[in-house]
Short mmCIF file of C-alpha atoms in Angstrom, two decimals:
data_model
loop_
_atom_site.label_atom_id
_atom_site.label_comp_id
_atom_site.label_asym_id
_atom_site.label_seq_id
_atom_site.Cartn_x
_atom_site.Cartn_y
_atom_site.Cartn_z
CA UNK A 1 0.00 0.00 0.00
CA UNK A 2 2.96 2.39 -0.71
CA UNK A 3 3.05 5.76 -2.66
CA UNK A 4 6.07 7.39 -4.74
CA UNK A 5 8.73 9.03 -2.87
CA UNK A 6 7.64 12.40 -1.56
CA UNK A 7 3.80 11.65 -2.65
CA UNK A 8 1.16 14.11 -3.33
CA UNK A 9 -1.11 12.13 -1.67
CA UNK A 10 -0.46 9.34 1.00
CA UNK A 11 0.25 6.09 0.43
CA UNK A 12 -1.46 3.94 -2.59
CA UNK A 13 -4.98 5.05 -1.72
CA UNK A 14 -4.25 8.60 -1.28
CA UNK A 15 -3.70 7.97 3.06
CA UNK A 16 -1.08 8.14 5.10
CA UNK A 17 -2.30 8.23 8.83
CA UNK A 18 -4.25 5.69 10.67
CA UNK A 19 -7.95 6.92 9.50
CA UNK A 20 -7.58 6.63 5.96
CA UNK A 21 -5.67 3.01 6.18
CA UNK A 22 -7.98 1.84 8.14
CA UNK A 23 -10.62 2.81 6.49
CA UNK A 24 -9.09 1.26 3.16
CA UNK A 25 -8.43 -2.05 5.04
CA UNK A 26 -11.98 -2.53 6.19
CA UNK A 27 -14.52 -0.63 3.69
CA UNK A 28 -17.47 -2.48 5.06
CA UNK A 29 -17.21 -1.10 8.61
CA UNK A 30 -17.57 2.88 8.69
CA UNK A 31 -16.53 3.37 11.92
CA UNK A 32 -12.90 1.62 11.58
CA UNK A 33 -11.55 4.94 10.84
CA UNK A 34 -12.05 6.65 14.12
CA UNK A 35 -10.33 4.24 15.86
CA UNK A 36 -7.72 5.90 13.81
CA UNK A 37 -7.85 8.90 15.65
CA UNK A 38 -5.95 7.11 18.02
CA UNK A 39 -2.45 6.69 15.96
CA UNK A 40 -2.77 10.55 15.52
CA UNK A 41 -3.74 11.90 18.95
CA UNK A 42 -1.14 9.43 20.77
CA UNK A 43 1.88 11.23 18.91
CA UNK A 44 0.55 14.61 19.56
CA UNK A 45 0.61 13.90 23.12
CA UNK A 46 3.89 12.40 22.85
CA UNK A 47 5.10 15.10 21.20
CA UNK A 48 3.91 17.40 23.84
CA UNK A 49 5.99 16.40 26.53
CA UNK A 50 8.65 14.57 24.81
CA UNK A 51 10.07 18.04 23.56
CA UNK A 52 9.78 19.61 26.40
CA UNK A 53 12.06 16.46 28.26
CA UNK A 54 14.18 16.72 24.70
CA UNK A 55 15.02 20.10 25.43
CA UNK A 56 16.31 19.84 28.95
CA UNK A 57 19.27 17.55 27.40
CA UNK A 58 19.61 20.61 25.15
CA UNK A 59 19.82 22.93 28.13
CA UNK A 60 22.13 20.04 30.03
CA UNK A 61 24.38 19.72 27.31
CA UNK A 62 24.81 23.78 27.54
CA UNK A 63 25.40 23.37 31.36
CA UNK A 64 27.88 20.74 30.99
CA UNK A 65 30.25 22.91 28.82
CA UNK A 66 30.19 25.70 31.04
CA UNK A 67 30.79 23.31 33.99
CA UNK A 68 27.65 23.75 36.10
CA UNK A 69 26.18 20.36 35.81
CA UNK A 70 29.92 19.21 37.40
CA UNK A 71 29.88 21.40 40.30
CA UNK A 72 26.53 20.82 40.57
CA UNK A 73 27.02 16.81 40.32
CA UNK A 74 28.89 16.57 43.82
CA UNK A 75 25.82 14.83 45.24
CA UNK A 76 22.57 13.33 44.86
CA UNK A 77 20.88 16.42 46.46
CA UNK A 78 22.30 19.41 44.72
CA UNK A 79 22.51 17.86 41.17
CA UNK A 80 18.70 16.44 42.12
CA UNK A 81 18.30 20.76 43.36
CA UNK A 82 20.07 21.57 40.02
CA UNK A 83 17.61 19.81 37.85
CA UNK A 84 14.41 21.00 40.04
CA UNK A 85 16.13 24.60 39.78
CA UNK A 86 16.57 24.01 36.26
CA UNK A 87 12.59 23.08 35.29
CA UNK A 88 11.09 25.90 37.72
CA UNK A 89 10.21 23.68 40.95
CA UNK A 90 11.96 25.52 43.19
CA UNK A 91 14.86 28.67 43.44
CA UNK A 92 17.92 28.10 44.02
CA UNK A 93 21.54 29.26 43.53
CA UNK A 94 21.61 28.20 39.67
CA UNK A 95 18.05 29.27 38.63
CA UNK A 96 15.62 31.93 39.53
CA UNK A 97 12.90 30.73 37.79
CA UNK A 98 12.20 28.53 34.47
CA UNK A 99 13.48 31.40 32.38
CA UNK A 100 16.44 28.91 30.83
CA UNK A 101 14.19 25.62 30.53
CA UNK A 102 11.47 27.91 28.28
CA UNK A 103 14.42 29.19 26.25
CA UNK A 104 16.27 25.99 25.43
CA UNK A 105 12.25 24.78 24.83
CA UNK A 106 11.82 27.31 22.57
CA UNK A 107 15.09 25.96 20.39
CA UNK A 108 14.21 22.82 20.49
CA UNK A 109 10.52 23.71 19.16
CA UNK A 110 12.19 25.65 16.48
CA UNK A 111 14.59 23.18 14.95
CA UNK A 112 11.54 20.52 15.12
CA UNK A 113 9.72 22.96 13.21
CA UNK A 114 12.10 23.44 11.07
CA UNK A 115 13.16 20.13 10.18
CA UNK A 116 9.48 19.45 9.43
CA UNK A 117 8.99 21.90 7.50
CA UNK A 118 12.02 20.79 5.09
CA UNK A 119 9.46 17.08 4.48
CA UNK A 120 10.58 13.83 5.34
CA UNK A 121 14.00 13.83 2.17
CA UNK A 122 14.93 16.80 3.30
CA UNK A 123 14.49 17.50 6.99
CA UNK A 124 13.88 13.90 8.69
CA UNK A 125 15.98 11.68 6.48
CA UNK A 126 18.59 14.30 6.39
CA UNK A 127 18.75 14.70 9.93
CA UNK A 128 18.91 10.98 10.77
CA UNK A 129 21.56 10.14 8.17
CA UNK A 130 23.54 12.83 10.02
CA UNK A 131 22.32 12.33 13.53
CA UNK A 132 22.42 8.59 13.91
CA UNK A 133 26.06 7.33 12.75
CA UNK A 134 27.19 10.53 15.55
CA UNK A 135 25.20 9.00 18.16
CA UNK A 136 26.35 5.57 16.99
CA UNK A 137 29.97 6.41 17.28
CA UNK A 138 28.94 8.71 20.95
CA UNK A 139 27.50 5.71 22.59
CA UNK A 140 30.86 3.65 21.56
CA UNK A 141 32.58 5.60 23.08
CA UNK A 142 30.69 6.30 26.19
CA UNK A 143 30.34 2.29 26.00
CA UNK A 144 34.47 2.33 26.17
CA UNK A 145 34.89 4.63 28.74
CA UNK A 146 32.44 2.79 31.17
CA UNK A 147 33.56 -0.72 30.56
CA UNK A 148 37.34 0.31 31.39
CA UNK A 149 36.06 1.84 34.74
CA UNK A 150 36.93 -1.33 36.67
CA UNK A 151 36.74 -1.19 40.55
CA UNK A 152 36.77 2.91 40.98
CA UNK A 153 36.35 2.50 45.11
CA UNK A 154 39.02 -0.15 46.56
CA UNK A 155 37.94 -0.69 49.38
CA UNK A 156 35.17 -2.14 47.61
CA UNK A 157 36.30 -4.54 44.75
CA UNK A 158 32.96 -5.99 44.48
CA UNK A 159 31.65 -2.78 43.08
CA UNK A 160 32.70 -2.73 39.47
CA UNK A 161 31.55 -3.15 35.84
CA UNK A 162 31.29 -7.01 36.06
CA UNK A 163 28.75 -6.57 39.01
CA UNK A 164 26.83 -3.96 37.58
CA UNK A 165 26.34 -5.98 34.44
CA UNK A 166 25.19 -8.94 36.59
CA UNK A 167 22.46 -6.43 38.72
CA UNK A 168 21.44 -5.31 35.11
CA UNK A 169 21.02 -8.47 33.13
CA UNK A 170 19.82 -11.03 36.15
CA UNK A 171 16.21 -11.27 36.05
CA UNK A 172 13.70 -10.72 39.10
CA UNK A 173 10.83 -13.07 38.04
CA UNK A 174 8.68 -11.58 40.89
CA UNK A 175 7.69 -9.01 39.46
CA UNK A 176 6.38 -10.64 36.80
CA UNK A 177 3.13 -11.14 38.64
CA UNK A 178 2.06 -7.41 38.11
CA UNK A 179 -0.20 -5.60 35.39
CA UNK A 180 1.69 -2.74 35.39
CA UNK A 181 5.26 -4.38 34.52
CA UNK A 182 3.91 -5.93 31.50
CA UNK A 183 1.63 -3.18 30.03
CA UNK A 184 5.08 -0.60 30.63
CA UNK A 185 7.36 -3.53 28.89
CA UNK A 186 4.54 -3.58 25.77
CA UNK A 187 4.87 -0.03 25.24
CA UNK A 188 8.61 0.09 25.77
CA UNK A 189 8.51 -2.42 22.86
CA UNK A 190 6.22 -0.57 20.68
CA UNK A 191 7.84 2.81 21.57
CA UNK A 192 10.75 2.01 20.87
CA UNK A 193 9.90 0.86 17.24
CA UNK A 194 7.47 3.34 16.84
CA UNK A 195 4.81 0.45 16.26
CA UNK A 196 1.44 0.58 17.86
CA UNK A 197 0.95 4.34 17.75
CA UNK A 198 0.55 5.39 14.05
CA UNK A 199 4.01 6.40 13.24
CA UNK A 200 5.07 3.51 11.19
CA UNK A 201 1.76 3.80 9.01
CA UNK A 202 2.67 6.94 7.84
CA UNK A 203 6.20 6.43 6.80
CA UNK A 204 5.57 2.82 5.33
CA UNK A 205 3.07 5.27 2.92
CA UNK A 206 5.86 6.74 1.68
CA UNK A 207 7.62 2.96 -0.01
CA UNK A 208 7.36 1.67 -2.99
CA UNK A 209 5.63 -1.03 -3.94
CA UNK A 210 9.00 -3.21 -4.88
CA UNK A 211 10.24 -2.31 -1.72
CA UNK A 212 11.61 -4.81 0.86
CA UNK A 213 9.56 -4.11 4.31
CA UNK A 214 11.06 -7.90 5.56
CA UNK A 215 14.80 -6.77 5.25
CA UNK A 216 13.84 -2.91 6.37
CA UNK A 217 11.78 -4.22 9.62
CA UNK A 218 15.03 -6.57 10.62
CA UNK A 219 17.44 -3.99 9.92
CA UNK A 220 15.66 -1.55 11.91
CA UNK A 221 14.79 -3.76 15.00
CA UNK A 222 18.22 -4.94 14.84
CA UNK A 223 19.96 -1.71 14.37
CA UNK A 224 17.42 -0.56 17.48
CA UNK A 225 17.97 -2.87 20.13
CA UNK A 226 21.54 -2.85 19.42
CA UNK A 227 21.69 1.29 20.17
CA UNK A 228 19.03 0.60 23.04
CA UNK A 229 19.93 -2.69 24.94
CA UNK A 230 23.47 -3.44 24.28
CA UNK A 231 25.04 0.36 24.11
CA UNK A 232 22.32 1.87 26.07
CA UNK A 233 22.16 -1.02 28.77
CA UNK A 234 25.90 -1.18 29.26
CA UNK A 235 26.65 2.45 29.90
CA UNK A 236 23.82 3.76 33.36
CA UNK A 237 23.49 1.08 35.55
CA UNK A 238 26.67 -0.90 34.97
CA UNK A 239 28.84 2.61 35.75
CA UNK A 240 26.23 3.24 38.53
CA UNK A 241 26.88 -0.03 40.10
CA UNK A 242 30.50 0.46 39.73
CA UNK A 243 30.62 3.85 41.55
CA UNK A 244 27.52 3.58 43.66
CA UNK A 245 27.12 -0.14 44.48
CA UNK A 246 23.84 -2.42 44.63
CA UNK A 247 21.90 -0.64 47.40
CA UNK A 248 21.93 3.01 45.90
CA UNK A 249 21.51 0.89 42.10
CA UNK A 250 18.54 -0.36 43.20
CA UNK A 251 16.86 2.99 43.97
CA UNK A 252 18.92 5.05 40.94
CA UNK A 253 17.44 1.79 38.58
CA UNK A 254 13.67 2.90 39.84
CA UNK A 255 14.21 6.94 39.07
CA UNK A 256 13.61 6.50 35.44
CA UNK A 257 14.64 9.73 33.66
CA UNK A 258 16.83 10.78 36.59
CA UNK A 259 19.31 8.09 35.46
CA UNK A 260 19.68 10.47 32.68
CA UNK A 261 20.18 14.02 34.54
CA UNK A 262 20.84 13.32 38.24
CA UNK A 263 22.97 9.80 37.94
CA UNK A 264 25.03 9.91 34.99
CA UNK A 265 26.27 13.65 36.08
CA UNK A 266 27.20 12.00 39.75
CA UNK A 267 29.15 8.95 37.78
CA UNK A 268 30.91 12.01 34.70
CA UNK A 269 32.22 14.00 38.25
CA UNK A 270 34.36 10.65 39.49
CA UNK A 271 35.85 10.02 36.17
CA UNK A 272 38.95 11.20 34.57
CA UNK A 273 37.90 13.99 31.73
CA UNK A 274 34.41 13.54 33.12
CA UNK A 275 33.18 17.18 31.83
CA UNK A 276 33.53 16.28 28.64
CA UNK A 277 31.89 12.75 28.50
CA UNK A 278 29.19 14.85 30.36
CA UNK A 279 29.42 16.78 27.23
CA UNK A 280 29.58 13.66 24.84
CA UNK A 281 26.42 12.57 27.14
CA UNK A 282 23.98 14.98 26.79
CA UNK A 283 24.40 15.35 22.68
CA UNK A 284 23.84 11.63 22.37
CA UNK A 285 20.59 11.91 24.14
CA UNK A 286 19.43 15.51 22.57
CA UNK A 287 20.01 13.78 19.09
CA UNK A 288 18.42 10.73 19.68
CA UNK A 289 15.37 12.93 21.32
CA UNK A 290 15.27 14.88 18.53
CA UNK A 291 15.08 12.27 15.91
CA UNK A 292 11.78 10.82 17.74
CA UNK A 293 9.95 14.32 18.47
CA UNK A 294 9.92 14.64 14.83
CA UNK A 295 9.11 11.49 13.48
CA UNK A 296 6.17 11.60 16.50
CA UNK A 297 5.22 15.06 14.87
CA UNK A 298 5.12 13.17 11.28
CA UNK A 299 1.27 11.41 11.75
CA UNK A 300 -0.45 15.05 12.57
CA UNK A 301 1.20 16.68 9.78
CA UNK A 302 0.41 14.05 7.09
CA UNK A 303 -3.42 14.23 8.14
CA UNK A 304 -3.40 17.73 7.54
CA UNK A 305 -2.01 17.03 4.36
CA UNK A 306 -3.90 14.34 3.01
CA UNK A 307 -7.09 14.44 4.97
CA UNK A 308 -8.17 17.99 4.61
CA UNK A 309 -6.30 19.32 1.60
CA UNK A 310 -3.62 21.28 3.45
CA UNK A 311 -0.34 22.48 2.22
CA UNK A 312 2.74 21.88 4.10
CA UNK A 313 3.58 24.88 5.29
CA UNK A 314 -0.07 25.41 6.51
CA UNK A 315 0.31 22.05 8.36
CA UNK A 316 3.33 22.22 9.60
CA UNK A 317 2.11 25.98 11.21
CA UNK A 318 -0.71 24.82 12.98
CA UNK A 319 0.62 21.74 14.21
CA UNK A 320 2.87 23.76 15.82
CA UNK A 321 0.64 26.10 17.17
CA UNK A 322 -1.04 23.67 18.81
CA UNK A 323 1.26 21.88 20.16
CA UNK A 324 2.85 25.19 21.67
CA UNK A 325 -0.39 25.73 23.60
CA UNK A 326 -0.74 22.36 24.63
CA UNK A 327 3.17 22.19 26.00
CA UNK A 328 2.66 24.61 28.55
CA UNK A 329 0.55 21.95 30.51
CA UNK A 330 3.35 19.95 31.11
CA UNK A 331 5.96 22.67 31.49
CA UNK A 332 3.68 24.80 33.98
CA UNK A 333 1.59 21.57 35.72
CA UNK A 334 4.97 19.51 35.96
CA UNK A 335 5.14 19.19 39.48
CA UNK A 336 1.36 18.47 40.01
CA UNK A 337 1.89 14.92 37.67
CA UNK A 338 0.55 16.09 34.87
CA UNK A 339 3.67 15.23 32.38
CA UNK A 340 3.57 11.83 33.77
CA UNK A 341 0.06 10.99 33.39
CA UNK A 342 0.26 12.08 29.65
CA UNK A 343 3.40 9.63 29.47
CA UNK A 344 1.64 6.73 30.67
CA UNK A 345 -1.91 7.44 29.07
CA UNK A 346 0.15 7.93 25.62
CA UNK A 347 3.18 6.10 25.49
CA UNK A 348 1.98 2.77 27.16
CA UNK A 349 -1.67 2.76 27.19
CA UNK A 350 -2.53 3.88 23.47
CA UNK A 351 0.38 2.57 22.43
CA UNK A 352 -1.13 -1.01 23.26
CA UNK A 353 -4.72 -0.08 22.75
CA UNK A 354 -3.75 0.69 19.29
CA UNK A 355 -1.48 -2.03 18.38
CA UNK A 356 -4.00 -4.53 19.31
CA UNK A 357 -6.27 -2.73 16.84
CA UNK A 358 -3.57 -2.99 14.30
CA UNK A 359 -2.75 -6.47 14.57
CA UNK A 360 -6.69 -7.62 14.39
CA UNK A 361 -7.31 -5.71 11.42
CA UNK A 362 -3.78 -7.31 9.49
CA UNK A 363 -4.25 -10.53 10.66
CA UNK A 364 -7.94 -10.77 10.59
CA UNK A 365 -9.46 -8.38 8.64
CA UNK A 366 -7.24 -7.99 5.68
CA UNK A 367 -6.38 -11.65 6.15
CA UNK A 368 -3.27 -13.45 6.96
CA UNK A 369 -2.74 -15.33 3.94
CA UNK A 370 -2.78 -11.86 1.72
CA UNK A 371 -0.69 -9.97 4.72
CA UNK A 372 1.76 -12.94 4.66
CA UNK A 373 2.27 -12.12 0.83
CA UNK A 374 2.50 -8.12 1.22
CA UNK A 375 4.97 -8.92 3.55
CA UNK A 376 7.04 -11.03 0.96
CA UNK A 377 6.16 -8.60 -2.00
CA UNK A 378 9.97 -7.86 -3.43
CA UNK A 379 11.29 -9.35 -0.22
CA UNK A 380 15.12 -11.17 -0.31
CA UNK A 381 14.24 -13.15 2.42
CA UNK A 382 11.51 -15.48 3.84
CA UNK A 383 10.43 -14.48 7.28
CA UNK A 384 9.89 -18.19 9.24
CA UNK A 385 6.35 -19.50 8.99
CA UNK A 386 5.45 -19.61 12.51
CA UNK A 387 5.19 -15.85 12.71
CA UNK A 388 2.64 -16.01 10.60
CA UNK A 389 0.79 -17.83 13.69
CA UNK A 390 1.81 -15.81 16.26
CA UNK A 391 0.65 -12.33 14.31
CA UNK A 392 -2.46 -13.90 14.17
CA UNK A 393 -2.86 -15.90 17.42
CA UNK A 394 -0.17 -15.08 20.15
CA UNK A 395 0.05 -11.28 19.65
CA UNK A 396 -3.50 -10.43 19.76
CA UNK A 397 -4.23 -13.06 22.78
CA UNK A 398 -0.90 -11.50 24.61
CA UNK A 399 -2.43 -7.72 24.38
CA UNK A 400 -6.02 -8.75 25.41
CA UNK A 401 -4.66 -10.40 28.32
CA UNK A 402 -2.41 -7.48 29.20
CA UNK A 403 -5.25 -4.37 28.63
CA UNK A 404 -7.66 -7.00 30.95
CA UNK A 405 -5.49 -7.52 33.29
CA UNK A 406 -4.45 -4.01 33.96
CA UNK A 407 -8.11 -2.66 33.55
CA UNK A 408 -9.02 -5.32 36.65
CA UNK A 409 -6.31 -4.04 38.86
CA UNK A 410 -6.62 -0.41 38.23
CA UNK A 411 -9.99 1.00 36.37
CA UNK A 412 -11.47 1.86 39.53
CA UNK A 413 -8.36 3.89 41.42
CA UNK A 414 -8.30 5.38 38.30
CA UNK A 415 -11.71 6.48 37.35
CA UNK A 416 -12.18 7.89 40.69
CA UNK A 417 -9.06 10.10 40.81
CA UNK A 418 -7.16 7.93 44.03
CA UNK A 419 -3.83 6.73 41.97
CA UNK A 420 -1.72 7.49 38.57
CA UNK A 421 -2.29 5.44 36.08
CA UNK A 422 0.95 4.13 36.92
CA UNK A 423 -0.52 3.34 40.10
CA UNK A 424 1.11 5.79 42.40
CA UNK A 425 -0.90 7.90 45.07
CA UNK A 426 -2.64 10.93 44.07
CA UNK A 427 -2.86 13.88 46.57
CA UNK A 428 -5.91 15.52 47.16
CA UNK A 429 -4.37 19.20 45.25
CA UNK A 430 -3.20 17.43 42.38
CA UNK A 431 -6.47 15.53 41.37
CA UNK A 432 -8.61 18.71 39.98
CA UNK A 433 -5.73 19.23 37.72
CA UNK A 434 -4.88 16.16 36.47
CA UNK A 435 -8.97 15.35 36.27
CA UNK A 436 -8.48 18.41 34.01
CA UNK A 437 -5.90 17.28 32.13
CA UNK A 438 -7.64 14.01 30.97
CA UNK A 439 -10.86 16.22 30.49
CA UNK A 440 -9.12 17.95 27.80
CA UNK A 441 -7.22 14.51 26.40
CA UNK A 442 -11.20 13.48 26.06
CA UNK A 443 -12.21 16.60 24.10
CA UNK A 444 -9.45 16.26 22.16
CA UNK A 445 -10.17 13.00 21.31
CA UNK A 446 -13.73 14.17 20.34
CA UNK A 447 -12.28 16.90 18.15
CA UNK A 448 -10.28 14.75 16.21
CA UNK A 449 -13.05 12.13 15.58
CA UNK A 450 -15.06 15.33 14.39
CA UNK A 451 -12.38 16.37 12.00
CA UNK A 452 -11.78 12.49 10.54
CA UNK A 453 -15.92 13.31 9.76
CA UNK A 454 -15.39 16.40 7.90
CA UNK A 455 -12.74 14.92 6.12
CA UNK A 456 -14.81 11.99 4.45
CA UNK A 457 -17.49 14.50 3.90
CA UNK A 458 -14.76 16.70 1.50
CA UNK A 459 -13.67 13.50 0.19
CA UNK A 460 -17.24 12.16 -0.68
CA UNK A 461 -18.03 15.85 -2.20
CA UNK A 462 -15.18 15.62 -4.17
CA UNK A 463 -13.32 11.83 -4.22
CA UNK A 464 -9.89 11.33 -4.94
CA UNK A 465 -8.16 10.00 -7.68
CA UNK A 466 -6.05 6.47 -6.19
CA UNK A 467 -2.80 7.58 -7.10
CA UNK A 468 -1.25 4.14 -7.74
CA UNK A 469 -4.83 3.39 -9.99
CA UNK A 470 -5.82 0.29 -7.78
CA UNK A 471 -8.89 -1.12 -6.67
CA UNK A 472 -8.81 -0.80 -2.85
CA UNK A 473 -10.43 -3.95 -0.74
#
């Protein structure tokens, strides 16, 4: 179902977002294409506090050269102080305010909007032909420096890379009995290979026909769990370990993004040169950040485009527009949850919501025997046959289980406003806003289901041309 290069219209059938393929998958049903809505809506809220995160590497990367993340770094508590200083929780002797986070959020919103403005040749594919060999050769590097660290404390051996590999890479089957754990691993998955919340859709509209998706989808998952798991895994929580040992690990392994800011800074300000690693650091992570906000920002843009007739500048203005208004949620509301919430509602429940809806429709819908040859069309190898069950059987049956699972354990703490979706307490202050906040996820849910409507209506008033001259199903 792939279009020509930079098309004029998406994909073979004139789509290139979630609706609109959909829609062409399943004809019969006309209500298939709202559930669309979700593979656009899940980027944009993505998008709105993924840049804003992106852009504090951007503004750490700045502090690192001028050597305030190292004094900063000499302990937990001032670099933790440095970082709250830094995104306008509290005053202290680095910030005054949130004046630097806005400004360095303002850049970053700027060279998204200008990369997408350039299309996906010119801005996206030039940027990650440039971007991903430097983070490639970064993350050696870091990779290097971490696995020569050996024992840095001797009076205790025990702590070094060897152990921190072992804390990282032994498993802890208990917590395997938890919702939560398995719906957050599912969308780490899917995230991670932007399957499961509409990204993917929109690029594969932009293939060929003759193109191979088999080699592509192998390169790419290899190439990605190579950067993530082996680079990625052998750089935090093996140098943590090292420096640190197992007791501290264990709580630094549990502070998600802090690993990032707060740990790595502590581990840069024990090592040899360690300003400029912090350096190296911060760029790896601002390029790989910026490489995802604008793919994420890809889906809106392409509706816009293909949907309702709009040009790209036009598209490219008011998705940023409206993403600028809907940033300030997280960047104001940050320390009331809010930027978490939209994490978890976005980046692990849609995410799995939708790629359940994705894998019925292949597998079922379309049909597996016709998906199984789409798959091979032009392909120079032969993915085994027993994927071809488990798309159909095992995936689907997985995801249901999950979603069930975690909608027994937690619909009701959520629905009434006592826990996160993640399932952490929510104080009594905090609930009007972040009831607010999913308020507004809910209209704009509605809105975008009315605008997939007015969009079929323009289409039906004036229907499109198939641009590859094929008979959809």
């Amino acid at each position: 179902m792939g279009g020509v290069g930079d098309r004029a219209l998406g994909g073979g059938f004139g789509h290139g977002t979630a609706p609109g393929i959909f829609h062409t998958m399943w004809r019969k049903n006309r209500f298939i294409k709202y559930f669309g809505v979700i593979g656009i809506l899940g980027p944009i809220l993505i998008y709105t506090y993924y840049v804003y995160i992106v852009s504090w590497l951007l503004g750490f990367a700045f502090f690192s050269v001028s050597g305030s993340v190292m004094t900063a770094a000499e302990s937990q508590d001032s670099i933790t102080a440095f970082l709250n200083g830094y995104r306008g929780i509290l005053r202290n002797e680095w910030f005054s305010g949130i004046g630097w986070a806005y400004l360095f959020l303002v850049v970053t919103l700027g060279l998204n909007t200008w990369i997408l403005l350039r299309g996906i040749r010119g801005g996206i594919e030039l940027l990650c032909k440039i971007a991903m060999p430097v983070l490639l050769v970064l993350g050696v590097v870091l990779v290097v420096r971490v696995l020569t660290l050996g024992a840095p404390d001797p009076a205790q051996p025990a702590w070094n890379v060897g152990g921190g590999m072992g804390f990282l890479w032994n498993p802890d089957f208990s917590v395997l009995g938890r919702s939560q754990v398995w719906l957050a691993a599912a969308g780490q998955v899917f995230f991670s290979l932007s399957v499961g919340f509409g990204v993917i859709l929109t690029y594969s509209s932009y293939l060929k026909r003759g193109d191979d998706v088999a080699l592509s989808g192998l390169t790419a998952v290899s190439t990605n769990t190579f950067a993530e798991v082996i680079l990625g895994g052998s750089i935090v929580i093996p140098a943590a370990f090292a420096f640190f040992g197992p007791m501290a690990t264990q709580q630094i392994a549990q502070s998600g993004f802090d690993l990032a800011v707060v740990t790595m800074p502590m581990i840069f300000a024990k090592m040899h040169f360690g300003q400029l690693f912090a350096v190296l650091w911060f760029t790896l992570l601002f390029l790989a950040g910026i490489t995802s906000s604008v793919s994420v920002a890809q889906p809106a843009v392409t509706f816009l485009e293909d949907e309702l007739d709009v040009g790209k500048g036009t598209a490219v203005a008011i998705f940023a527009t409206g993403t600028f208004i809907l940033i300030q949620l997280p960047v104001f509301l940050l320390s009331h949850g809010v930027l978490d919430d939209m994490d978890f509602l976005a980046a692990n429940f849609f995410v799995v919501v939708f790629a359940l809806i994705e894998v019925v429709l292949f597998a079922w819908v379309f049909g597996m025997n016709r998906a199984w040859e789409e798959i091979h069309h032009g392909a120079q190898l032969r993915i085994p046959r027993v994927y071809k069950y488990i798309i159909k059987f095992v995936t689907p049956s997985i995801l249901i289980v999950i979603l069930g699972w975690w909608f027994y354990e937690r619909w009701l703490d959520v629905l009434l406003l006592r826990k996160t979706l993640e399932g952490g307490e929510i104080s009594p202050t905090d609930r009007p806003i972040i009831l607010a906040s999913r308020l507004l996820i809910l209209l704009m849910i509605w809105g975008m289901i009315v605008m997939v409507k007015l969009a079929w209506r323009r289409r039906q008033a004036a229907p499109a041309v198939s641009q590859a001259g094929e008979t959809p199903t």
